[in-house]
């Protein structure tokens, strides 16, 4: 079945460090891929998405490229800020079936120290 | 546009009591979701509505949980009776109908503590 695997956290970085959070998926066909972010005490919000192979999603300095050959959607940011401290969730959504359920990773907690 | 509204923000109850959560989705969004998020875990889908019909409730513990979506807009999720393991954040989300790449829009959630 469909699944999403994220690197385990917590990830702790210093401000301005480079960030990579790995995400790989298992799915048939061509799902849409998403990164959601959850700031402390808040609900999830979409960070970026990609809908087909080789697409690059980007937002707020974060990027992720849909790699069909490696079934990956790794999240990267060149220089993190304290305000990026949050939990990051990778997710996929298949375009087959009536409910098109989002399949979630377990989340990766990021703490950025000044 | 106004976001997904949820209330209450926090709720503390004793086990075996009942509780209800309310959600008002983004205007025009046909699909509404209720998720349960236990601390340190990803969200777990409890129920998905499309307009006022249930699309998926396969993970809803139907012996104690119930949900309805009146007139295809607002929704309530009820737990009766609550158990200790129901302590979690309950997230409501909505999305437009039809496009798989459309993201879900989440509310801030209701944090439930069962003592």
mmCIF file of N, CA, C and O in Angstrom, chain B residues 1-63:
data_model
loop_
_atom_site.group_PDB
_atom_site.id
_atom_site.type_symbol
_atom_site.label_atom_id
_atom_site.label_comp_id
_atom_site.label_asym_id
_atom_site.label_seq_id
_atom_site.Cartn_x
_atom_site.Cartn_y
_atom_site.Cartn_z
ATOM 1 N N UNK B 1 -9.210 35.139 2.727
ATOM 2 C CA UNK B 1 -10.377 34.320 3.079
ATOM 3 C C UNK B 1 -10.245 33.885 4.536
ATOM 4 O O UNK B 1 -9.142 33.719 5.052
ATOM 5 N N UNK B 2 -11.373 33.731 5.191
ATOM 6 C CA UNK B 2 -11.354 33.262 6.566
ATOM 7 C C UNK B 2 -10.924 31.802 6.574
ATOM 8 O O UNK B 2 -11.233 31.038 5.661
ATOM 9 N N UNK B 3 -10.206 31.418 7.644
ATOM 10 C CA UNK B 3 -9.701 30.064 7.739
ATOM 11 C C UNK B 3 -10.721 29.131 8.354
ATOM 12 O O UNK B 3 -11.877 29.492 8.597
ATOM 13 N N UNK B 4 -10.274 27.917 8.625
ATOM 14 C CA UNK B 4 -11.118 26.924 9.287
ATOM 15 C C UNK B 4 -11.203 27.284 10.770
ATOM 16 O O UNK B 4 -10.174 27.479 11.423
ATOM 17 N N UNK B 5 -12.416 27.384 11.268
ATOM 18 C CA UNK B 5 -12.627 27.751 12.668
ATOM 19 C C UNK B 5 -12.989 26.515 13.473
ATOM 20 O O UNK B 5 -13.814 25.691 13.046
ATOM 21 N N UNK B 6 -12.368 26.387 14.633
ATOM 22 C CA UNK B 6 -12.683 25.284 15.527
ATOM 23 C C UNK B 6 -12.898 25.818 16.933
ATOM 24 O O UNK B 6 -12.279 26.792 17.354
ATOM 25 N N UNK B 7 -13.771 25.136 17.662
ATOM 26 C CA UNK B 7 -13.945 25.458 19.087
ATOM 27 C C UNK B 7 -14.412 24.207 19.818
ATOM 28 O O UNK B 7 -15.009 23.299 19.207
ATOM 29 N N UNK B 8 -14.125 24.109 21.126
ATOM 30 C CA UNK B 8 -13.276 25.038 21.872
ATOM 31 C C UNK B 8 -11.805 24.828 21.547
ATOM 32 O O UNK B 8 -11.458 23.904 20.824
ATOM 33 N N UNK B 9 -10.977 25.637 22.086
ATOM 34 C CA UNK B 9 -9.541 25.525 21.854
ATOM 35 C C UNK B 9 -8.939 24.453 22.756
ATOM 36 O O UNK B 9 -8.041 23.721 22.352
ATOM 37 N N UNK B 10 -9.441 24.395 23.964
ATOM 38 C CA UNK B 10 -8.969 23.407 24.935
ATOM 39 C C UNK B 10 -10.186 22.824 25.664
ATOM 40 O O UNK B 10 -11.184 23.509 25.858
ATOM 41 N N UNK B 11 -10.046 21.560 26.084
ATOM 42 C CA UNK B 11 -11.115 20.931 26.844
ATOM 43 C C UNK B 11 -10.497 19.880 27.756
ATOM 44 O O UNK B 11 -9.691 19.058 27.307
ATOM 45 N N UNK B 12 -10.893 19.934 29.029
ATOM 46 C CA UNK B 12 -10.450 18.923 29.983
ATOM 47 C C UNK B 12 -11.691 18.253 30.549
ATOM 48 O O UNK B 12 -12.594 18.936 31.049
ATOM 49 N N UNK B 13 -11.752 16.939 30.452
ATOM 50 C CA UNK B 13 -12.894 16.195 30.985
ATOM 51 C C UNK B 13 -12.386 14.961 31.716
ATOM 52 O O UNK B 13 -11.227 14.567 31.563
ATOM 53 N N UNK B 14 -13.274 14.365 32.489
ATOM 54 C CA UNK B 14 -12.945 13.113 33.147
ATOM 55 C C UNK B 14 -13.376 11.952 32.252
ATOM 56 O O UNK B 14 -14.287 12.092 31.431
ATOM 57 N N UNK B 15 -12.699 10.828 32.440
ATOM 58 C CA UNK B 15 -13.076 9.654 31.647
ATOM 59 C C UNK B 15 -14.543 9.309 31.908
ATOM 60 O O UNK B 15 -15.077 9.562 32.988
ATOM 61 N N UNK B 16 -15.153 8.786 30.861
ATOM 62 C CA UNK B 16 -16.565 8.408 30.832
ATOM 63 C C UNK B 16 -17.507 9.599 30.606
ATOM 64 O O UNK B 16 -18.694 9.394 30.409
ATOM 65 N N UNK B 17 -16.967 10.827 30.629
ATOM 66 C CA UNK B 17 -17.803 11.970 30.278
ATOM 67 C C UNK B 17 -17.886 12.085 28.758
ATOM 68 O O UNK B 17 -17.193 11.391 28.021
ATOM 69 N N UNK B 18 -18.760 12.963 28.317
ATOM 70 C CA UNK B 18 -18.896 13.193 26.880
ATOM 71 C C UNK B 18 -18.365 14.584 26.542
ATOM 72 O O UNK B 18 -18.261 15.467 27.401
ATOM 73 N N UNK B 19 -18.012 14.755 25.254
ATOM 74 C CA UNK B 19 -17.474 16.031 24.793
ATOM 75 C C UNK B 19 -17.833 16.192 23.321
ATOM 76 O O UNK B 19 -18.014 15.199 22.597
ATOM 77 N N UNK B 20 -17.949 17.445 22.901
ATOM 78 C CA UNK B 20 -18.252 17.730 21.494
ATOM 79 C C UNK B 20 -17.353 18.843 20.992
ATOM 80 O O UNK B 20 -17.052 19.797 21.724
ATOM 81 N N UNK B 21 -16.935 18.713 19.749
ATOM 82 C CA UNK B 21 -16.095 19.704 19.088
ATOM 83 C C UNK B 21 -16.852 20.231 17.878
ATOM 84 O O UNK B 21 -17.580 19.495 17.219
ATOM 85 N N UNK B 22 -16.581 21.480 17.567
ATOM 86 C CA UNK B 22 -17.273 22.116 16.448
ATOM 87 C C UNK B 22 -16.276 22.627 15.424
ATOM 88 O O UNK B 22 -15.173 23.060 15.774
ATOM 89 N N UNK B 23 -16.659 22.581 14.162
ATOM 90 C CA UNK B 23 -15.795 23.041 13.081
ATOM 91 C C UNK B 23 -16.622 23.778 12.034
ATOM 92 O O UNK B 23 -17.684 23.293 11.610
ATOM 93 N N UNK B 24 -16.109 24.911 11.615
ATOM 94 C CA UNK B 24 -16.689 25.652 10.500
ATOM 95 C C UNK B 24 -15.641 25.750 9.396
ATOM 96 O O UNK B 24 -14.626 26.425 9.577
ATOM 97 N N UNK B 25 -15.833 25.081 8.280
ATOM 98 C CA UNK B 25 -14.801 25.041 7.241
ATOM 99 C C UNK B 25 -14.757 26.336 6.438
ATOM 100 O O UNK B 25 -15.590 27.234 6.628
ATOM 101 N N UNK B 26 -13.803 26.422 5.547
ATOM 102 C CA UNK B 26 -13.717 27.557 4.639
ATOM 103 C C UNK B 26 -14.934 27.531 3.719
ATOM 104 O O UNK B 26 -15.319 26.464 3.212
ATOM 105 N N UNK B 27 -15.482 28.700 3.492
ATOM 106 C CA UNK B 27 -16.688 28.796 2.687
ATOM 107 C C UNK B 27 -16.468 28.210 1.297
ATOM 108 O O UNK B 27 -15.467 28.507 0.625
ATOM 109 N N UNK B 28 -17.378 27.339 0.900
ATOM 110 C CA UNK B 28 -17.295 26.753 -0.430
ATOM 111 C C UNK B 28 -16.530 25.447 -0.501
ATOM 112 O O UNK B 28 -16.532 24.774 -1.537
ATOM 113 N N UNK B 29 -15.856 25.086 0.584
ATOM 114 C CA UNK B 29 -15.121 23.819 0.579
ATOM 115 C C UNK B 29 -16.093 22.667 0.821
ATOM 116 O O UNK B 29 -16.727 22.581 1.862
ATOM 117 N N UNK B 30 -16.139 21.760 -0.154
ATOM 118 C CA UNK B 30 -17.099 20.667 -0.073
ATOM 119 C C UNK B 30 -16.625 19.536 0.837
ATOM 120 O O UNK B 30 -17.436 18.802 1.392
ATOM 121 N N UNK B 31 -15.327 19.408 0.964
ATOM 122 C CA UNK B 31 -14.796 18.274 1.713
ATOM 123 C C UNK B 31 -14.322 18.718 3.089
ATOM 124 O O UNK B 31 -13.613 19.724 3.213
ATOM 125 N N UNK B 32 -14.710 17.963 4.100
ATOM 126 C CA UNK B 32 -14.342 18.277 5.479
ATOM 127 C C UNK B 32 -13.788 17.024 6.139
ATOM 128 O O UNK B 32 -14.301 15.914 5.930
ATOM 129 N N UNK B 33 -12.740 17.199 6.897
ATOM 130 C CA UNK B 33 -12.036 16.088 7.532
ATOM 131 C C UNK B 33 -11.929 16.338 9.039
ATOM 132 O O UNK B 33 -11.718 17.477 9.471
ATOM 133 N N UNK B 34 -11.989 15.281 9.801
ATOM 134 C CA UNK B 34 -11.622 15.304 11.213
ATOM 135 C C UNK B 34 -10.428 14.364 11.399
ATOM 136 O O UNK B 34 -10.470 13.198 10.994
ATOM 137 N N UNK B 35 -9.400 14.912 12.021
ATOM 138 C CA UNK B 35 -8.196 14.146 12.315
ATOM 139 C C UNK B 35 -7.975 14.111 13.822
ATOM 140 O O UNK B 35 -8.289 15.064 14.537
ATOM 141 N N UNK B 36 -7.367 13.026 14.270
ATOM 142 C CA UNK B 36 -6.891 12.924 15.645
ATOM 143 C C UNK B 36 -5.365 12.912 15.607
ATOM 144 O O UNK B 36 -4.760 12.143 14.854
ATOM 145 N N UNK B 37 -4.756 13.790 16.400
ATOM 146 C CA UNK B 37 -3.297 13.837 16.446
ATOM 147 C C UNK B 37 -2.839 13.641 17.887
ATOM 148 O O UNK B 37 -2.985 14.537 18.712
ATOM 149 N N UNK B 38 -2.280 12.484 18.156
ATOM 150 C CA UNK B 38 -1.726 12.191 19.463
ATOM 151 C C UNK B 38 -0.329 12.770 19.515
ATOM 152 O O UNK B 38 0.391 12.787 18.501
ATOM 153 N N UNK B 39 0.063 13.259 20.674
ATOM 154 C CA UNK B 39 1.344 13.933 20.837
ATOM 155 C C UNK B 39 2.493 13.108 20.259
ATOM 156 O O UNK B 39 2.645 11.931 20.578
ATOM 157 N N UNK B 40 3.271 13.742 19.386
ATOM 158 C CA UNK B 40 4.426 13.076 18.817
ATOM 159 C C UNK B 40 4.135 12.211 17.618
ATOM 160 O O UNK B 40 5.036 11.537 17.100
ATOM 161 N N UNK B 41 2.884 12.218 17.148
ATOM 162 C CA UNK B 41 2.513 11.391 16.002
ATOM 163 C C UNK B 41 1.938 12.255 14.888
ATOM 164 O O UNK B 41 1.587 13.413 15.088
ATOM 165 N N UNK B 42 1.810 11.641 13.721
ATOM 166 C CA UNK B 42 1.146 12.313 12.620
ATOM 167 C C UNK B 42 -0.355 12.259 12.781
ATOM 168 O O UNK B 42 -0.881 11.510 13.603
ATOM 169 N N UNK B 43 -1.057 13.030 11.988
ATOM 170 C CA UNK B 43 -2.521 13.039 12.074
ATOM 171 C C UNK B 43 -3.117 11.720 11.584
ATOM 172 O O UNK B 43 -2.617 11.130 10.637
ATOM 173 N N UNK B 44 -4.178 11.304 12.243
ATOM 174 C CA UNK B 44 -4.902 10.097 11.858
ATOM 175 C C UNK B 44 -6.307 10.504 11.436
ATOM 176 O O UNK B 44 -7.031 11.131 12.210
ATOM 177 N N UNK B 45 -6.679 10.158 10.213
ATOM 178 C CA UNK B 45 -8.001 10.527 9.732
ATOM 179 C C UNK B 45 -9.077 9.742 10.464
ATOM 180 O O UNK B 45 -9.050 8.513 10.508
ATOM 181 N N UNK B 46 -10.020 10.478 11.042
ATOM 182 C CA UNK B 46 -11.160 9.834 11.694
ATOM 183 C C UNK B 46 -12.337 9.714 10.731
ATOM 184 O O UNK B 46 -12.964 8.669 10.621
ATOM 185 N N UNK B 47 -12.650 10.803 10.051
ATOM 186 C CA UNK B 47 -13.802 10.791 9.174
ATOM 187 C C UNK B 47 -13.641 11.875 8.121
ATOM 188 O O UNK B 47 -13.057 12.923 8.385
ATOM 189 N N UNK B 48 -14.144 11.585 6.926
ATOM 190 C CA UNK B 48 -14.124 12.532 5.819
ATOM 191 C C UNK B 48 -15.534 12.662 5.273
ATOM 192 O O UNK B 48 -16.194 11.660 4.974
ATOM 193 N N UNK B 49 -15.977 13.912 5.151
ATOM 194 C CA UNK B 49 -17.274 14.219 4.554
ATOM 195 C C UNK B 49 -17.073 14.858 3.179
ATOM 196 O O UNK B 49 -16.128 15.618 2.972
ATOM 197 N N UNK B 50 -17.962 14.556 2.283
ATOM 198 C CA UNK B 50 -18.050 15.296 1.041
ATOM 199 C C UNK B 50 -19.474 15.843 0.998
ATOM 200 O O UNK B 50 -20.429 15.077 0.914
ATOM 201 N N UNK B 51 -19.562 17.171 1.057
ATOM 202 C CA UNK B 51 -20.838 17.825 1.333
ATOM 203 C C UNK B 51 -21.373 17.255 2.646
ATOM 204 O O UNK B 51 -20.664 17.286 3.634
ATOM 205 N N UNK B 52 -22.546 16.692 2.711
ATOM 206 C CA UNK B 52 -22.995 16.166 3.996
ATOM 207 C C UNK B 52 -22.999 14.641 4.044
ATOM 208 O O UNK B 52 -23.561 14.040 4.959
ATOM 209 N N UNK B 53 -22.316 14.017 3.080
ATOM 210 C CA UNK B 53 -22.215 12.567 3.068
ATOM 211 C C UNK B 53 -20.856 12.092 3.548
ATOM 212 O O UNK B 53 -19.854 12.765 3.336
ATOM 213 N N UNK B 54 -20.825 10.927 4.186
ATOM 214 C CA UNK B 54 -19.576 10.359 4.687
ATOM 215 C C UNK B 54 -18.864 9.610 3.568
ATOM 216 O O UNK B 54 -19.445 8.734 2.929
ATOM 217 N N UNK B 55 -17.600 9.971 3.330
ATOM 218 C CA UNK B 55 -16.792 9.301 2.313
ATOM 219 C C UNK B 55 -15.941 8.202 2.927
ATOM 220 O O UNK B 55 -15.765 7.131 2.348
ATOM 221 N N UNK B 56 -15.397 8.475 4.117
ATOM 222 C CA UNK B 56 -14.501 7.509 4.762
ATOM 223 C C UNK B 56 -14.618 7.675 6.269
ATOM 224 O O UNK B 56 -14.350 8.758 6.780
ATOM 225 N N UNK B 57 -15.043 6.658 6.943
ATOM 226 C CA UNK B 57 -15.036 6.660 8.418
ATOM 227 C C UNK B 57 -14.444 5.358 8.928
ATOM 228 O O UNK B 57 -14.800 4.875 10.008
ATOM 229 N N UNK B 58 -13.546 4.777 8.151
ATOM 230 C CA UNK B 58 -13.015 3.459 8.474
ATOM 231 C C UNK B 58 -12.200 3.434 9.768
ATOM 232 O O UNK B 58 -12.061 2.388 10.389
ATOM 233 N N UNK B 59 -11.642 4.581 10.167
ATOM 234 C CA UNK B 59 -10.837 4.612 11.386
ATOM 235 C C UNK B 59 -11.545 5.315 12.542
ATOM 236 O O UNK B 59 -10.913 5.632 13.556
ATOM 237 N N UNK B 60 -12.815 5.539 12.413
ATOM 238 C CA UNK B 60 -13.592 6.172 13.476
ATOM 239 C C UNK B 60 -14.078 5.092 14.448
ATOM 240 O O UNK B 60 -14.768 4.163 14.034
ATOM 241 N N UNK B 61 -13.733 5.202 15.733
ATOM 242 C CA UNK B 61 -14.237 4.213 16.718
ATOM 243 C C UNK B 61 -15.723 4.443 16.957
ATOM 244 O O UNK B 61 -16.118 5.211 17.834
ATOM 245 N N UNK B 62 -16.526 3.764 16.200
ATOM 246 C CA UNK B 62 -17.948 4.100 16.130
ATOM 247 C C UNK B 62 -18.720 3.754 17.410
ATOM 248 O O UNK B 62 -19.857 4.204 17.574
ATOM 249 N N UNK B 63 -18.099 2.975 18.289
ATOM 250 C CA UNK B 63 -18.784 2.688 19.541
ATOM 251 C C UNK B 63 -18.796 3.905 20.465
ATOM 252 O O UNK B 63 -19.621 3.998 21.376
#
